[in-house]
Amino acid sequence: MVDVDPGTEAPNQGTGERNGGDLVVETLEALGAKTVFGIPGQHALGLFDAMGRGNLQFVSSRVENNSAFAADGYSRATGEVGVLFLSTGPGALTSLAGLQEAYATGVPMVVVASQIPLEGLGARRKGMLHQLDDQKASAANVTKSQRLIQHASGIPSAIQDAWTEAISSPQGPVWIEIPQNVLLDPIMVPPVEDALAEAADNPPRVELVREAVKWLEEASRPAIIAGGGTRRGNAEKSLLSLAGKLRAPVICTPGGNGAFPWNHELSLQSWIEDRYMTDVLEDADVLVVIGSSLGEVTSNYFTFEPRGRIIQIDAEPRVLESNRPGLGIRADAGQALAALDEALDPGRTATPDWHGSTPEELVKESLAKVKARLESQDLAKELKFMADIREAVPADMQTFWDMTIAAYWGWSCWDSREGQFHSAQGAGGLGYGFPAAIGAAVGLETLGRPGRVLAVSGDGSSMYSISELATAKQHNVPVTWLIVDDGGYGILREYMVGAFGKATATELARPDFVKLAEAFGVPATRVPPEGVGDALKAGFAADGPNVVVVETLLKMFAPTHLDS
């Protein structure tokens, strides 16, 4: 069970006098927030004083970047808005890499950052602690919008507007900052009684749906790429129906992993980086791309050269046709796929022809080719290692993967089953897995659901978030953390050796992870690769956080884009 900080769960525990911070807390509670992540700071004390009079659960991280990752994981796991409290200056800036991941992946978050007192804002440099010339400008590249609130009476409406924007597609983090004195000064504004935030409608244009349906009804070899927007738009049921009507093979990107049943007869799974799959997608005469930019990974590192027409659906207009021309449909993926599915003749009998093969035969043959390619590459250890993890993880458990070789394998080979697969592929920063898993576990338990989750990191990426062992221990969070220790930045080592014949600056001094975890009071064990399954099962059965360390060198499968 997750433990909360004393004084942050029970109401009426603060100083007694309402201030601007109370309006923040009251509005968030009225909008449905239950948990806040962050770290206290001098200019943010009004927020924390107000939490003592409210019902928000506070989870205190050790680094603001990890607080952002935790709020991100909370949102992904629960489908709710993640809430992050930040201090001014260094605290706010330290969160930005975490917010970049949320922004790139479309994770709805409301970020409340404190600010220096009002009299210090503007062009003057008064020398106040943490002062920045324009703090919210620093967040402009990693949030949907930024607001500065200068009067307490404006707090409820601003937060309500920010929440609405965060949940409206394209979803993402929204930044609010409030000066120290606005948070601390007594207020005459009455308590917030209710707040309403509804996602803005983002349907497809009728004429575009009509044109897309025309293309699909004429297609002989339709295929579908399901990106992360498919999951964000809750479009899985419509995707399954549409694929069935078209008899179209479906491949999922790393972000879309889980949007389509892994073992379905039309599922190309997630082997998006394999040339055999690239060949299939290039041969499609109509390719439906949902919630993906056809970016670096999805295009097999920009070697993808489609010969057919493309229908691209995305809520973010900047994504449309950013890499390939096509029929761009700016819309929420769920609404767009539902419209396409409804418009297609329900009694239509699709008869696609992939050069004499049925799409089901094509899928089976393509997966067999990928399997044969992998088995020809001395990857028995890696294949077994990933299979053992998959066998140990319960079917409905959510998993969080850092930027590490095991995660790169997971992008392609992980069957998420009834759970969800989450990784940091949006922005690609290190340190995501463990703090995001902490946020997820807290969120799941808050909703009364089984909270145990798995985080997977390498030894390099784990050092970005190692301090969060204290957070996991303090709150007794049910996270099992798998650290694959290969002595350095393994994927960079492999890239450099492949490109230059040797690796430079990739080898790392690192701690004894077992002893370090135990120093935090977190149980830990070290096992060989063949013992990972049993060790994980034991960790899943335990209470609170635990760590499993595997010392081994994993290799990646050979890149096929270099052969093109």
CSV table of N, CA and C in Angstrom, one decimal, residues 328-435:
chain,number,residue,atom,x,y,z
A,328,GLY,N,-4.3,14.6,-45.0
A,328,GLY,CA,-4.2,14.9,-43.6
A,328,GLY,C,-5.5,15.2,-43.0
A,329,ILE,N,-5.8,14.5,-41.9
A,329,ILE,CA,-7.1,14.7,-41.2
A,329,ILE,C,-6.7,15.1,-39.8
A,330,ARG,N,-6.9,16.4,-39.5
A,330,ARG,CA,-6.7,16.8,-38.1
A,330,ARG,C,-7.9,16.5,-37.2
A,331,ALA,N,-7.7,15.6,-36.3
A,331,ALA,CA,-8.8,15.1,-35.5
A,331,ALA,C,-8.3,14.3,-34.4
A,332,ASP,N,-9.1,14.2,-33.3
A,332,ASP,CA,-8.8,13.2,-32.3
A,332,ASP,C,-8.9,11.8,-32.9
A,333,ALA,N,-7.9,10.9,-32.6
A,333,ALA,CA,-7.9,9.6,-33.2
A,333,ALA,C,-9.1,8.8,-33.0
A,334,GLY,N,-9.6,8.9,-31.8
A,334,GLY,CA,-10.8,8.1,-31.4
A,334,GLY,C,-12.0,8.5,-32.3
A,335,GLN,N,-12.2,9.8,-32.4
A,335,GLN,CA,-13.3,10.4,-33.1
A,335,GLN,C,-13.2,10.1,-34.6
A,336,ALA,N,-12.0,10.2,-35.1
A,336,ALA,CA,-11.7,10.0,-36.6
A,336,ALA,C,-11.9,8.5,-36.9
A,337,LEU,N,-11.4,7.6,-36.2
A,337,LEU,CA,-11.5,6.2,-36.5
A,337,LEU,C,-13.0,5.8,-36.4
A,338,ALA,N,-13.7,6.3,-35.3
A,338,ALA,CA,-15.1,5.9,-35.2
A,338,ALA,C,-15.9,6.4,-36.4
A,339,ALA,N,-15.5,7.6,-36.9
A,339,ALA,CA,-16.2,8.1,-38.1
A,339,ALA,C,-15.9,7.3,-39.3
A,340,LEU,N,-14.7,6.9,-39.5
A,340,LEU,CA,-14.3,6.1,-40.7
A,340,LEU,C,-15.0,4.7,-40.6
A,341,ASP,N,-15.0,4.1,-39.4
A,341,ASP,CA,-15.6,2.8,-39.2
A,341,ASP,C,-17.1,2.9,-39.5
A,342,GLU,N,-17.8,3.9,-39.0
A,342,GLU,CA,-19.2,4.1,-39.2
A,342,GLU,C,-19.5,4.3,-40.7
A,343,ALA,N,-18.7,5.0,-41.4
A,343,ALA,CA,-18.9,5.3,-42.8
A,343,ALA,C,-18.7,4.2,-43.7
A,344,LEU,N,-17.8,3.2,-43.3
A,344,LEU,CA,-17.6,2.1,-44.2
A,344,LEU,C,-18.8,1.2,-44.1
A,345,ASP,N,-19.2,0.6,-45.2
A,345,ASP,CA,-20.4,-0.3,-45.3
A,345,ASP,C,-20.2,-1.5,-44.4
A,346,PRO,N,-21.1,-1.6,-43.4
A,346,PRO,CA,-20.9,-2.7,-42.4
A,346,PRO,C,-21.0,-4.1,-43.0
A,347,GLY,N,-21.7,-4.2,-44.2
A,347,GLY,CA,-21.9,-5.4,-44.8
A,347,GLY,C,-20.9,-5.7,-45.9
A,348,ARG,N,-19.9,-4.8,-46.0
A,348,ARG,CA,-18.9,-4.9,-47.0
A,348,ARG,C,-18.0,-6.1,-46.8
A,349,THR,N,-17.7,-6.9,-47.9
A,349,THR,CA,-16.8,-8.0,-47.8
A,349,THR,C,-15.5,-7.6,-48.5
A,350,ALA,N,-14.5,-7.4,-47.7
A,350,ALA,CA,-13.2,-7.0,-48.3
A,350,ALA,C,-12.5,-8.2,-49.0
A,351,THR,N,-12.0,-8.0,-50.1
A,351,THR,CA,-11.2,-9.0,-50.8
A,351,THR,C,-9.8,-8.5,-51.2
A,352,PRO,N,-9.0,-8.1,-50.2
A,352,PRO,CA,-7.7,-7.6,-50.6
A,352,PRO,C,-6.8,-8.7,-51.2
A,353,ASP,N,-5.9,-8.2,-52.0
A,353,ASP,CA,-5.0,-9.1,-52.7
A,353,ASP,C,-3.6,-8.6,-52.7
A,354,TRP,N,-2.8,-9.3,-51.9
A,354,TRP,CA,-1.3,-8.9,-51.7
A,354,TRP,C,-0.5,-9.8,-52.7
A,355,HIS,N,-0.7,-9.6,-54.0
A,355,HIS,CA,0.1,-10.3,-55.0
A,355,HIS,C,-0.1,-11.8,-54.9
A,356,GLY,N,-1.4,-12.2,-54.7
A,356,GLY,CA,-1.7,-13.6,-54.7
A,356,GLY,C,-1.8,-14.1,-53.3
A,357,SER,N,-1.5,-13.3,-52.3
A,357,SER,CA,-1.6,-13.8,-50.9
A,357,SER,C,-2.7,-13.0,-50.2
A,358,THR,N,-3.3,-13.7,-49.2
A,358,THR,CA,-4.3,-13.0,-48.4
A,358,THR,C,-3.6,-12.1,-47.4
A,359,PRO,N,-4.2,-11.1,-46.8
A,359,PRO,CA,-3.5,-10.3,-45.8
A,359,PRO,C,-3.1,-11.2,-44.6
A,360,GLU,N,-4.0,-12.2,-44.2
A,360,GLU,CA,-3.6,-13.1,-43.1
A,360,GLU,C,-2.4,-13.9,-43.4
A,361,GLU,N,-2.3,-14.4,-44.6
A,361,GLU,CA,-1.1,-15.1,-45.0
A,361,GLU,C,0.1,-14.2,-45.0
A,362,LEU,N,0.0,-13.0,-45.5
A,362,LEU,CA,1.1,-12.0,-45.5
A,362,LEU,C,1.6,-11.7,-44.1
A,363,VAL,N,0.7,-11.5,-43.2
A,363,VAL,CA,1.1,-11.3,-41.8
A,363,VAL,C,1.9,-12.5,-41.2
A,364,LYS,N,1.4,-13.6,-41.4
A,364,LYS,CA,2.0,-14.8,-40.9
A,364,LYS,C,3.4,-15.0,-41.5
A,365,GLU,N,3.5,-14.8,-42.8
A,365,GLU,CA,4.8,-14.9,-43.5
A,365,GLU,C,5.8,-13.9,-43.1
A,366,SER,N,5.3,-12.6,-42.9
A,366,SER,CA,6.2,-11.5,-42.5
A,366,SER,C,6.7,-11.7,-41.1
A,367,LEU,N,5.9,-12.2,-40.2
A,367,LEU,CA,6.4,-12.4,-38.8
A,367,LEU,C,7.4,-13.6,-38.8
A,368,ALA,N,7.1,-14.6,-39.6
A,368,ALA,CA,8.1,-15.7,-39.7
A,368,ALA,C,9.4,-15.3,-40.2
A,369,LYS,N,9.4,-14.3,-41.2
A,369,LYS,CA,10.7,-13.8,-41.7
A,369,LYS,C,11.4,-13.0,-40.6
A,370,VAL,N,10.7,-12.2,-39.9
A,370,VAL,CA,11.4,-11.5,-38.8
A,370,VAL,C,12.0,-12.5,-37.8
A,371,LYS,N,11.2,-13.5,-37.4
A,371,LYS,CA,11.7,-14.5,-36.4
A,371,LYS,C,12.9,-15.2,-37.0
A,372,ALA,N,12.9,-15.6,-38.2
A,372,ALA,CA,14.1,-16.2,-38.8
A,372,ALA,C,15.3,-15.3,-38.8
A,373,ARG,N,15.1,-14.0,-39.1
A,373,ARG,CA,16.2,-13.1,-39.1
A,373,ARG,C,16.8,-13.0,-37.7
A,374,LEU,N,16.0,-12.9,-36.7
A,374,LEU,CA,16.5,-12.8,-35.3
A,374,LEU,C,17.3,-14.0,-34.9
A,375,GLU,N,16.7,-15.2,-35.3
A,375,GLU,CA,17.3,-16.4,-34.9
A,375,GLU,C,18.6,-16.7,-35.6
A,376,SER,N,18.9,-15.9,-36.6
A,376,SER,CA,20.2,-16.1,-37.4
A,376,SER,C,21.3,-15.2,-36.8
A,377,GLN,N,21.0,-14.5,-35.7
A,377,GLN,CA,21.9,-13.5,-35.3
A,377,GLN,C,22.5,-13.7,-33.9
A,378,ASP,N,22.7,-14.9,-33.4
A,378,ASP,CA,23.3,-15.1,-32.1
A,378,ASP,C,22.6,-14.2,-31.0
A,379,LEU,N,21.3,-14.2,-30.9
A,379,LEU,CA,20.6,-13.4,-29.9
A,379,LEU,C,19.8,-14.3,-29.0
A,380,ALA,N,20.2,-15.5,-28.8
A,380,ALA,CA,19.5,-16.4,-27.9
A,380,ALA,C,19.3,-15.9,-26.5
A,381,LYS,N,20.4,-15.3,-26.0
A,381,LYS,CA,20.3,-14.8,-24.6
A,381,LYS,C,19.3,-13.6,-24.5
A,382,GLU,N,19.3,-12.7,-25.5
A,382,GLU,CA,18.4,-11.6,-25.5
A,382,GLU,C,16.9,-12.0,-25.7
A,383,LEU,N,16.7,-13.0,-26.6
A,383,LEU,CA,15.4,-13.4,-26.8
A,383,LEU,C,14.8,-14.1,-25.6
A,384,LYS,N,15.6,-14.9,-24.9
A,384,LYS,CA,15.2,-15.6,-23.7
A,384,LYS,C,15.0,-14.7,-22.6
A,385,PHE,N,15.8,-13.7,-22.5
A,385,PHE,CA,15.7,-12.7,-21.4
A,385,PHE,C,14.4,-11.9,-21.5
A,386,MET,N,14.1,-11.5,-22.7
A,386,MET,CA,12.8,-10.8,-22.9
A,386,MET,C,11.6,-11.7,-22.7
A,387,ALA,N,11.7,-12.9,-23.1
A,387,ALA,CA,10.6,-13.9,-23.0
A,387,ALA,C,10.4,-14.2,-21.5
A,388,ASP,N,11.5,-14.3,-20.7
A,388,ASP,CA,11.4,-14.6,-19.3
A,388,ASP,C,10.7,-13.5,-18.5
A,389,ILE,N,11.1,-12.2,-18.9
A,389,ILE,CA,10.4,-11.1,-18.3
A,389,ILE,C,8.9,-11.1,-18.6
A,390,ARG,N,8.6,-11.3,-19.9
A,390,ARG,CA,7.2,-11.3,-20.3
A,390,ARG,C,6.4,-12.4,-19.6
A,391,GLU,N,7.0,-13.6,-19.4
A,391,GLU,CA,6.3,-14.7,-18.7
A,391,GLU,C,6.1,-14.4,-17.2
A,392,ALA,N,7.1,-13.7,-16.6
A,392,ALA,CA,6.9,-13.4,-15.2
A,392,ALA,C,5.9,-12.3,-14.9
A,393,VAL,N,5.8,-11.3,-15.8
A,393,VAL,CA,4.9,-10.2,-15.6
A,393,VAL,C,3.4,-10.6,-15.7
A,394,PRO,N,2.6,-10.3,-14.8
A,394,PRO,CA,1.2,-10.6,-14.9
A,394,PRO,C,0.6,-9.9,-16.1
A,395,ALA,N,-0.4,-10.6,-16.7
A,395,ALA,CA,-0.9,-10.1,-18.0
A,395,ALA,C,-1.5,-8.7,-17.9
A,396,ASP,N,-2.0,-8.3,-16.7
A,396,ASP,CA,-2.6,-7.0,-16.6
A,396,ASP,C,-1.7,-5.9,-16.0
A,397,MET,N,-0.4,-6.2,-15.8
A,397,MET,CA,0.5,-5.3,-15.1
A,397,MET,C,1.0,-4.3,-16.1
A,398,GLN,N,1.1,-3.0,-15.7
A,398,GLN,CA,1.6,-2.0,-16.5
A,398,GLN,C,3.2,-1.9,-16.3
A,399,THR,N,3.9,-1.6,-17.4
A,399,THR,CA,5.3,-1.6,-17.3
A,399,THR,C,5.8,-0.3,-17.8
A,400,PHE,N,7.0,0.2,-17.3
A,400,PHE,CA,7.6,1.5,-17.6
A,400,PHE,C,9.0,1.2,-17.9
A,401,TRP,N,9.4,1.7,-19.1
A,401,TRP,CA,10.7,1.3,-19.6
A,401,TRP,C,11.6,2.6,-19.9
A,402,ASP,N,12.8,2.6,-19.4
A,402,ASP,CA,13.7,3.7,-19.6
A,402,ASP,C,14.4,3.5,-21.0
A,403,MET,N,15.2,4.5,-21.3
A,403,MET,CA,15.9,4.4,-22.6
A,403,MET,C,17.2,3.5,-22.4
A,404,THR,N,16.9,2.2,-22.6
A,404,THR,CA,18.0,1.2,-22.4
A,404,THR,C,17.8,0.0,-23.4
A,405,ILE,N,18.8,-0.8,-23.6
A,405,ILE,CA,18.7,-1.8,-24.6
A,405,ILE,C,17.5,-2.7,-24.4
A,406,ALA,N,17.2,-3.1,-23.2
A,406,ALA,CA,16.0,-3.9,-22.9
A,406,ALA,C,14.7,-3.2,-23.4
A,407,ALA,N,14.6,-1.9,-23.2
A,407,ALA,CA,13.5,-1.2,-23.7
A,407,ALA,C,13.4,-1.1,-25.2
A,408,TYR,N,14.6,-1.0,-25.9
A,408,TYR,CA,14.6,-1.0,-27.3
A,408,TYR,C,14.1,-2.3,-27.9
A,409,TRP,N,14.4,-3.4,-27.2
A,409,TRP,CA,13.8,-4.7,-27.5
A,409,TRP,C,12.3,-4.7,-27.3
A,410,GLY,N,12.0,-4.1,-26.1
A,410,GLY,CA,10.6,-4.0,-25.8
A,410,GLY,C,9.7,-3.3,-26.8
A,411,TRP,N,10.3,-2.2,-27.4
A,411,TRP,CA,9.5,-1.5,-28.4
A,411,TRP,C,9.0,-2.4,-29.5
A,412,SER,N,9.8,-3.4,-29.8
A,412,SER,CA,9.5,-4.3,-30.9
A,412,SER,C,8.8,-5.6,-30.5
A,413,CYS,N,9.2,-6.2,-29.4
A,413,CYS,CA,8.8,-7.5,-29.1
A,413,CYS,C,7.9,-7.7,-27.9
A,414,TRP,N,7.5,-6.6,-27.2
A,414,TRP,CA,6.7,-6.7,-26.0
A,414,TRP,C,5.2,-6.8,-26.3
A,415,ASP,N,4.6,-7.9,-25.9
A,415,ASP,CA,3.2,-8.0,-26.0
A,415,ASP,C,2.6,-7.5,-24.7
A,416,SER,N,1.9,-6.4,-24.7
A,416,SER,CA,1.5,-5.7,-23.5
A,416,SER,C,0.3,-6.4,-22.9
A,417,ARG,N,-0.4,-7.4,-23.7
A,417,ARG,CA,-1.5,-8.1,-23.2
A,417,ARG,C,-2.6,-7.2,-22.6
A,418,GLU,N,-3.1,-7.4,-21.4
A,418,GLU,CA,-4.1,-6.6,-20.8
A,418,GLU,C,-3.5,-5.4,-20.0
A,419,GLY,N,-2.2,-5.4,-19.9
A,419,GLY,CA,-1.5,-4.2,-19.3
A,419,GLY,C,-1.2,-3.1,-20.3
A,420,GLN,N,-0.4,-2.2,-19.9
A,420,GLN,CA,0.0,-1.1,-20.8
A,420,GLN,C,1.5,-1.0,-20.8
A,421,PHE,N,2.0,-0.7,-22.0
A,421,PHE,CA,3.5,-0.5,-22.2
A,421,PHE,C,3.7,0.9,-22.3
A,422,HIS,N,4.6,1.4,-21.4
A,422,HIS,CA,5.0,2.9,-21.4
A,422,HIS,C,6.5,3.0,-21.5
A,423,SER,N,6.9,3.9,-22.4
A,423,SER,CA,8.4,4.1,-22.5
A,423,SER,C,8.6,5.6,-22.8
A,424,ALA,N,9.9,6.0,-22.8
A,424,ALA,CA,10.3,7.4,-22.9
A,424,ALA,C,10.6,7.7,-24.4
A,425,GLN,N,10.0,7.0,-25.3
A,425,GLN,CA,10.4,7.2,-26.7
A,425,GLN,C,9.9,8.6,-27.3
A,426,GLY,N,9.1,9.3,-26.6
A,426,GLY,CA,8.6,10.6,-27.1
A,426,GLY,C,9.7,11.6,-27.2
A,427,ALA,N,10.4,11.8,-26.1
A,427,ALA,CA,11.6,12.7,-26.1
A,427,ALA,C,12.9,12.0,-26.0
A,428,GLY,N,12.9,10.8,-25.5
A,428,GLY,CA,14.1,10.0,-25.5
A,428,GLY,C,15.1,10.3,-24.4
A,429,GLY,N,14.6,11.0,-23.3
A,429,GLY,CA,15.5,11.3,-22.2
A,429,GLY,C,15.7,10.1,-21.2
A,430,LEU,N,16.9,10.1,-20.6
A,430,LEU,CA,17.1,9.1,-19.6
A,430,LEU,C,16.5,9.4,-18.2
A,431,GLY,N,16.2,8.3,-17.5
A,431,GLY,CA,15.7,8.5,-16.1
A,431,GLY,C,14.2,8.3,-16.0
A,432,TYR,N,13.5,8.0,-17.0
A,432,TYR,CA,12.0,8.0,-17.0
A,432,TYR,C,11.4,6.9,-16.2
A,433,GLY,N,11.9,5.7,-16.4
A,433,GLY,CA,11.2,4.4,-16.0
A,433,GLY,C,10.8,4.4,-14.6
A,434,PHE,N,11.8,4.6,-13.6
A,434,PHE,CA,11.5,4.3,-12.2
A,434,PHE,C,10.5,5.4,-11.6
A,435,PRO,N,10.8,6.7,-11.8
A,435,PRO,CA,9.9,7.7,-11.3
A,435,PRO,C,8.5,7.6,-11.9
